[in-house]
Short mmCIF file of C-alpha atoms in Angstrom, two decimals:
data_model
loop_
_atom_site.label_atom_id
_atom_site.label_comp_id
_atom_site.label_asym_id
_atom_site.label_seq_id
_atom_site.Cartn_x
_atom_site.Cartn_y
_atom_site.Cartn_z
CA MET I 1 51.10 89.96 73.84
CA LYS I 2 48.78 87.89 75.94
CA LEU I 3 48.40 88.71 79.59
CA TYR I 4 47.93 86.13 82.20
CA LYS I 5 46.26 86.80 85.48
CA LEU I 6 47.83 86.02 88.97
CA ILE I 7 47.21 82.41 90.12
CA ILE I 8 46.89 81.31 93.40
CA ALA I 9 46.09 77.91 94.43
CA SER I 10 45.38 77.05 98.08
CA GLU I 11 47.04 73.85 97.66
CA LYS I 12 50.11 75.32 96.11
CA ILE I 13 50.10 77.93 98.81
CA LYS I 14 50.15 75.22 101.23
CA SER I 15 53.04 73.38 99.81
CA ALA I 16 54.93 76.46 99.40
CA LEU I 17 54.49 77.18 103.22
CA VAL I 18 56.05 73.79 103.87
CA PHE I 19 59.06 74.20 101.78
CA PHE I 20 60.02 77.79 101.46
CA GLY I 21 58.04 79.38 104.31
CA LEU I 22 56.10 81.52 101.75
CA MET I 23 55.73 81.56 98.01
CA SER I 24 54.24 84.22 95.81
CA VAL I 25 52.93 82.42 92.49
CA LEU I 26 52.93 84.83 89.69
CA ALA I 27 52.72 84.63 85.76
CA LEU I 28 55.22 85.34 82.99
CA GLY I 29 53.18 87.41 80.08
CA CYS I 30 54.80 86.42 76.67
CA ARG I 31 54.99 87.23 73.18
CA GLN I 32 54.80 85.37 69.85
CA GLY I 33 56.81 82.30 70.10
CA VAL I 34 57.39 82.39 73.98
CA GLY I 35 55.10 80.42 76.24
CA ALA I 36 53.59 81.65 79.42
CA THR I 37 55.36 80.27 82.61
CA GLU I 38 54.19 80.55 86.46
CA VAL I 39 57.13 81.90 88.37
CA PHE I 40 57.39 81.46 91.92
CA VAL I 41 59.18 83.89 94.36
CA ASP I 42 60.71 82.09 97.18
CA TYR I 43 60.99 83.75 100.76
CA LYS I 44 63.26 83.16 103.67
CA GLY I 45 61.39 84.72 106.65
CA ASP I 46 59.94 88.06 105.28
CA THR I 47 62.68 88.45 102.48
CA ALA I 48 62.41 87.51 98.86
CA VAL I 49 65.54 85.69 98.15
CA SER I 50 65.00 84.07 94.90
CA ALA I 51 62.70 83.31 91.94
CA HIS I 52 62.25 80.09 89.96
CA PHE I 53 60.03 78.79 87.11
CA ALA I 54 59.70 75.73 84.89
CA ALA I 55 61.67 76.47 81.50
CA GLN I 56 63.76 75.06 78.97
CA GLU I 57 65.17 78.41 78.28
CA ASP I 58 68.81 79.04 77.47
CA ALA I 59 69.80 80.99 80.89
CA ALA I 60 72.53 82.98 78.64
CA SER I 61 69.68 84.75 77.03
CA LEU I 62 67.62 85.38 80.25
CA ALA I 63 67.73 88.72 82.48
CA VAL I 64 65.92 90.26 85.41
CA PHE I 65 65.56 94.08 85.44
CA VAL I 66 63.84 96.58 88.12
CA SER I 67 60.78 97.70 86.25
CA GLY I 68 61.50 100.49 83.92
CA GLU I 69 65.32 100.14 84.06
CA SER I 70 66.92 99.53 80.61
CA GLU I 71 70.54 99.36 81.06
CA THR I 72 71.77 97.63 84.17
CA PRO I 73 70.21 93.96 85.17
CA VAL I 74 69.76 92.68 88.62
CA LEU I 75 73.03 91.19 89.80
CA GLY I 76 72.42 87.45 90.16
CA ARG I 77 72.83 84.19 88.30
CA PHE I 78 70.42 81.59 86.92
CA THR I 79 70.99 78.08 87.49
CA ALA I 80 69.21 75.00 86.16
CA GLU I 81 67.59 72.64 88.72
CA GLY I 82 65.74 69.92 87.07
CA ASP I 83 63.11 71.30 84.70
CA SER I 84 63.35 74.82 86.51
CA LEU I 85 65.51 77.78 86.12
CA HIS I 86 66.36 79.70 89.37
CA PHE I 87 67.49 83.11 89.71
CA ARG I 88 69.19 84.27 92.94
CA PRO I 89 70.14 88.06 93.11
CA VAL I 90 73.21 88.85 94.79
CA ILE I 91 71.11 91.34 97.24
CA PRO I 92 67.46 90.13 97.84
CA PHE I 93 64.76 91.31 95.96
CA THR I 94 63.29 94.86 97.17
CA ALA I 95 59.66 94.57 98.61
CA GLY I 96 57.03 96.80 96.79
CA GLN I 97 59.57 96.63 93.77
CA ALA I 98 58.55 95.58 90.52
CA TYR I 99 60.93 93.27 88.25
CA GLU I 100 60.72 92.17 84.76
CA VAL I 101 62.03 88.78 83.22
CA ARG I 102 63.44 89.67 79.72
CA LYS I 103 64.89 86.99 76.64
CA ASP I 104 67.15 88.74 74.70
CA GLY I 105 65.94 92.26 75.50
CA ALA I 106 62.21 91.41 75.21
CA VAL I 107 60.09 91.66 78.17
CA LEU I 108 58.65 88.22 78.99
CA GLY I 109 56.63 89.11 82.12
CA ARG I 110 56.35 91.12 85.37
CA PHE I 111 56.48 90.53 88.87
CA GLU I 112 56.25 92.44 92.07
CA ILE I 113 57.62 91.64 95.67
CA VAL I 114 55.00 92.14 98.57
CA HIS I 115 55.69 93.27 102.19
CA ILE I 116 55.41 89.99 103.96
CA ALA I 117 55.54 91.49 107.68
CA ALA I 118 56.55 94.45 109.34
CA LYS I 119 60.04 94.32 111.35
CA ASP I 120 62.18 96.83 113.17
CA ALA I 121 63.34 99.78 110.71
CA PRO I 122 66.94 99.42 109.54
CA LYS I 123 69.31 102.05 111.19
CA ILE I 124 72.41 103.79 110.58
CA LEU I 125 74.78 102.43 113.00
CA ASP I 126 77.82 105.00 112.45
CA ILE I 127 78.64 107.82 110.03
CA TYR I 128 82.38 108.17 110.03
CA PRO I 129 84.51 109.93 110.90
CA GLY I 130 82.85 110.08 114.43
CA ASN I 131 84.68 112.97 115.28
CA ASP I 132 82.83 116.39 113.96
CA THR I 133 85.82 118.33 113.42
CA VAL I 134 87.48 117.57 109.93
CA PRO I 135 90.19 119.24 107.99
CA GLU I 136 89.36 120.88 104.74
CA ASN I 137 90.94 117.95 102.72
CA LEU I 138 88.68 115.34 104.27
CA LEU I 139 88.51 112.57 101.39
CA LYS I 140 85.88 109.79 102.72
CA ILE I 141 82.76 109.57 104.79
CA TYR I 142 81.31 105.99 105.45
CA LEU I 143 77.75 105.36 106.13
CA SER I 144 77.31 102.10 108.08
CA PHE I 145 73.95 100.33 108.11
CA SER I 146 72.28 97.88 110.26
CA GLU I 147 71.49 95.61 107.48
CA PRO I 148 71.66 95.29 103.57
CA MET I 149 70.32 98.36 101.55
CA GLN I 150 68.41 98.27 98.38
CA GLU I 151 70.36 98.16 95.25
CA VAL I 152 67.76 100.36 93.36
CA GLY I 153 68.31 104.26 92.59
CA ARG I 154 71.24 106.53 93.40
CA ALA I 155 72.56 106.56 96.93
CA LEU I 156 73.32 110.52 96.64
CA ASP I 157 69.53 110.88 96.12
CA PHE I 158 69.13 110.16 99.64
CA VAL I 159 72.24 112.19 100.94
CA LYS I 160 71.98 115.92 101.17
CA VAL I 161 74.61 118.51 102.41
CA LYS I 162 74.13 121.99 103.55
CA ASP I 163 76.54 124.62 104.48
CA ASP I 164 76.29 127.07 107.27
CA GLU I 165 74.13 129.49 105.32
CA ASP I 166 71.57 126.74 104.94
CA THR I 167 72.69 126.43 101.16
CA GLU I 168 72.70 123.04 99.55
CA VAL I 169 76.09 122.15 98.20
CA ASP I 170 77.68 119.15 96.15
CA ILE I 171 80.64 117.76 97.92
CA PHE I 172 80.53 114.22 97.13
CA LEU I 173 82.01 112.43 93.71
CA ASP I 174 78.94 110.97 91.80
CA LEU I 175 80.31 107.56 90.98
CA GLU I 176 78.60 105.41 88.28
CA ASN I 177 79.38 102.09 90.38
CA GLU I 178 78.87 103.12 94.24
CA LEU I 179 81.35 102.00 96.88
CA TRP I 180 79.33 99.23 98.88
CA ASN I 181 80.89 96.70 100.94
CA ARG I 182 80.18 93.00 99.96
CA GLY I 183 77.27 92.80 102.39
CA GLN I 184 75.73 96.24 101.05
CA THR I 185 75.74 97.46 104.55
CA ARG I 186 78.53 99.99 104.39
CA LEU I 187 78.72 102.76 101.66
CA THR I 188 81.87 104.88 100.96
CA LEU I 189 81.22 108.29 100.16
CA TRP I 190 84.40 109.96 98.46
CA LEU I 191 84.61 113.90 98.33
CA ASP I 192 85.62 114.74 94.80
CA PRO I 193 89.27 114.07 94.89
CA GLY I 194 89.88 116.33 91.74
CA ARG I 195 88.74 119.31 93.71
CA ILE I 196 90.93 118.27 96.68
CA LYS I 197 94.47 118.07 94.82
CA THR I 198 95.62 121.39 94.27
CA ASP I 199 96.26 122.65 90.70
CA LEU I 200 93.86 120.11 89.09
CA ILE I 201 91.17 121.80 86.87
CA PRO I 202 88.45 120.90 89.30
CA ASN I 203 90.41 122.56 92.17
CA ARG I 204 90.97 125.77 90.02
CA ASP I 205 87.23 125.97 88.85
CA LEU I 206 85.33 125.04 91.87
CA GLY I 207 87.64 124.94 94.92
CA LEU I 208 87.73 122.52 97.58
CA PRO I 209 84.59 120.89 98.60
CA LEU I 210 84.78 121.91 102.17
CA ARG I 211 85.88 125.53 103.36
CA VAL I 212 88.17 125.98 106.42
CA GLY I 213 86.13 127.66 108.81
CA LYS I 214 82.81 126.88 107.75
CA SER I 215 80.15 124.10 109.16
CA TYR I 216 78.27 121.60 107.13
CA THR I 217 75.23 119.47 107.85
CA ILE I 218 74.87 115.82 106.20
CA THR I 219 71.41 114.50 106.12
CA VAL I 220 70.61 111.17 105.36
CA ALA I 221 66.79 110.88 103.94
CA ASP I 222 64.64 108.79 106.08
CA ASN I 223 62.99 106.91 102.74
CA TRP I 224 65.97 105.38 101.96
CA LYS I 225 65.12 101.67 101.85
CA ASN I 226 66.91 98.33 102.76
CA ALA I 227 66.85 95.18 100.75
CA SER I 228 63.52 94.41 101.73
CA GLY I 229 61.95 97.74 100.82
CA GLN I 230 61.54 98.95 104.55
CA PRO I 231 62.69 102.67 104.97
CA LEU I 232 64.98 103.92 107.42
CA GLY I 233 61.79 105.68 109.02
CA ARG I 234 63.84 108.48 110.36
CA SER I 235 66.38 111.19 108.95
CA TYR I 236 70.15 111.03 110.28
CA THR I 237 72.33 114.00 110.45
CA LYS I 238 75.93 114.77 110.99
CA ARG I 239 77.69 118.08 111.68
CA LEU I 240 81.14 118.97 110.15
CA PHE I 241 83.33 121.74 111.23
CA VAL I 242 86.18 122.52 109.07
CA THR I 243 89.67 123.12 110.38
CA ASP I 244 92.99 123.53 108.68
CA ARG I 245 94.15 121.35 105.77
CA ASP I 246 96.06 118.14 106.92
CA GLN I 247 99.41 117.81 105.13
CA HIS I 248 101.42 115.42 107.29
CA SER I 249 101.28 111.43 107.07
CA PRO I 250 100.64 109.59 109.99
CA GLU I 251 103.87 108.65 112.05
CA VAL I 252 103.92 105.21 113.65
CA SER I 253 107.07 106.44 115.77
CA ALA I 254 104.64 109.32 117.27
CA TRP I 255 102.10 106.78 118.69
CA ALA I 256 101.62 106.12 122.28
CA LEU I 257 101.61 102.68 123.22
CA ARG I 258 100.40 101.07 126.47
CA PRO I 259 101.39 97.37 126.96
CA PRO I 260 99.10 95.07 129.13
CA ARG I 261 100.28 93.07 132.07
CA LYS I 262 101.68 89.81 131.60
CA GLY I 263 99.02 87.03 132.39
CA SER I 264 96.34 89.58 132.17
CA LEU I 265 93.20 89.74 129.37
CA GLU I 266 93.70 93.62 129.32
CA PRO I 267 94.03 95.33 125.82
CA LEU I 268 96.79 96.72 124.16
CA GLU I 269 96.29 100.44 123.76
CA ILE I 270 97.34 102.53 120.81
CA ASP I 271 96.84 106.38 120.90
CA PHE I 272 97.51 107.79 117.54
CA LYS I 273 97.37 111.51 118.50
CA GLU I 274 95.11 111.93 115.52
CA VAL I 275 91.94 110.69 113.89
CA LEU I 276 92.61 107.98 111.35
CA ASP I 277 90.31 106.35 108.77
CA ALA I 278 87.93 104.16 110.65
CA VAL I 279 87.74 101.48 108.10
CA LEU I 280 91.28 101.11 107.42
CA ALA I 281 92.30 101.27 110.98
CA LEU I 282 90.47 98.06 111.91
CA GLU I 283 92.01 96.34 108.85
CA ALA I 284 95.48 97.44 109.13
CA PHE I 285 96.95 95.88 112.21
CA ARG I 286 98.52 92.77 113.39
CA VAL I 287 100.22 91.68 116.56
CA VAL I 288 102.85 89.26 116.54
CA ASP I 289 104.93 87.53 119.09
CA MET I 290 108.82 86.79 119.33
CA GLU I 291 108.21 83.84 117.01
CA ASN I 292 106.39 85.85 114.28
CA SER I 293 102.95 84.14 115.08
CA THR I 294 100.03 86.20 114.92
CA VAL I 295 98.01 86.94 118.41
CA GLN I 296 94.43 86.27 117.92
CA GLY I 297 92.02 88.84 119.16
CA VAL I 298 89.73 91.58 118.41
CA PHE I 299 90.72 95.48 117.36
CA LYS I 300 88.07 98.12 118.68
CA LEU I 301 88.15 101.92 117.87
CA GLU I 302 87.31 104.69 120.39
CA GLU I 303 87.58 108.18 120.90
CA GLY I 304 86.49 109.33 117.73
CA GLU I 305 89.00 106.89 116.02
CA ARG I 306 91.88 108.25 118.12
CA ARG I 307 92.77 105.18 119.77
CA LEU I 308 92.68 101.36 119.02
CA PHE I 309 92.29 98.47 121.57
CA PHE I 310 93.48 95.10 120.80
CA PHE I 311 91.83 92.67 123.22
CA PRO I 312 93.45 89.01 122.87
CA GLU I 313 91.84 85.78 123.19
CA THR I 314 94.16 84.68 125.67
CA VAL I 315 95.70 85.85 128.41
CA TRP I 316 99.13 87.75 127.42
CA ALA I 317 102.65 85.98 128.02
CA GLY I 318 105.54 87.88 128.90
CA GLY I 319 108.09 88.96 126.38
CA ALA I 320 108.57 91.03 122.91
CA TYR I 321 106.04 91.72 120.57
CA ASN I 322 105.60 93.81 117.31
CA LEU I 323 102.84 95.74 115.94
CA GLU I 324 102.55 95.21 112.53
CA VAL I 325 100.85 98.20 110.32
CA ASP I 326 99.88 98.20 106.64
CA SER I 327 101.54 101.33 104.96
CA ASP I 328 98.22 101.94 103.27
CA LEU I 329 96.64 103.04 106.45
CA GLU I 330 95.12 106.69 106.07
CA ASP I 331 94.19 109.72 108.15
CA LEU I 332 91.25 111.54 107.39
CA ALA I 333 92.80 113.44 104.37
CA GLY I 334 93.82 110.12 102.69
CA ASN I 335 97.40 110.51 103.77
CA ASN I 336 98.92 107.12 104.27
CA LEU I 337 102.18 105.96 105.99
CA ASP I 338 103.94 106.36 102.83
CA ARG I 339 102.90 109.39 101.04
CA LEU I 340 100.70 112.38 101.08
CA PHE I 341 97.42 112.31 99.20
CA ASP I 342 97.93 115.80 97.43
CA THR I 343 101.25 114.59 95.99
CA ASP I 344 102.63 114.86 92.44
CA LEU I 345 104.03 111.47 91.79
CA MET I 346 105.53 112.55 88.49
CA SER I 347 107.41 115.13 90.44
CA ALA I 348 111.56 114.74 90.51
CA THR I 349 111.17 116.38 94.27
CA ASP I 350 108.89 113.92 95.38
CA ASN I 351 110.50 110.94 97.24
CA PRO I 352 107.91 108.75 98.93
CA ARG I 353 108.96 106.38 101.59
CA PRO I 354 109.12 102.85 100.19
CA SER I 355 105.82 100.84 100.84
CA VAL I 356 106.29 98.33 103.41
CA THR I 357 104.72 96.99 106.56
CA LYS I 358 105.43 99.32 109.30
CA GLN I 359 106.57 98.01 113.02
CA ARG I 360 106.40 99.33 116.80
CA ALA I 361 107.99 96.85 119.21
CA PHE I 362 106.59 96.54 122.61
CA THR I 363 107.22 94.39 125.63
CA ILE I 364 105.12 92.77 128.20
CA GLN I 365 106.32 92.05 131.98
#
């Protein structure tokens, strides 16, 4: 294999600054039968967003891998634009990370994304549930970040849990495909459902992930990097105090609604009387008027996900309204409006409520 040195030509750099903000020019190595090709890494601000090179290759045979990774290629796609092939990753390349371009599994060359400029460190905005007191059958925890996080590595390597005796414990389900939202800014961590559902083998062998009466500390490591390769810079902790198992589905009829005044921009207030799933609670509700038209506005959770406020875009008209709720809205234990999470769906004694949208009527005067 021939090796080609990094080429940096001043005129190319000047041109790149005009068209791309900044370009890193690197060279692909080659093996017999494959020619060397300069690869240009395109930056938007200080983020490497794509790479392109002049080639006549069949894009179907090409892939980009994190250096040393043998199984999973970087998610993205190649597109032909003139005489060049462009690769745009779904998540921007990670600064400080080396990558390999491969053809049919053979390495054509390597390149590394460099740090361009320092900026504010990424942050954890929220760890849900916001309330520290949780049932022993808690099902999920959400980590919400200020910007997209890196796709490299394993999220659970950066999340540690210790009990009140300072012993490290495994409570989270280790998933091959981690549950990130589309923007890579929110991660869902599931506590092992097999240990939560009674009488399943993991439950019998290992018991519940959390034990009533105990406390736990979740620590997120300070070296977790964002998509640009910048670490959090500080660790984050979350304390959990475990109470009794929650074996009741949320009841829409039990919620307290406080309607706003006619002609005002006051919010509609919904008091759940318990803590609900933060992500689902912001997606499950709609307000409709007497003509069944959706009232436009914004929902906001408060008081540790116990209360929901709906702020309308325009002043309220007087009359009758309905609050519509998707039946898959859950509490912290995964119990939705139709059935309990810890339910034997094959049991003849189980009679879940039909899965329909629930409603609560209210009037504005």
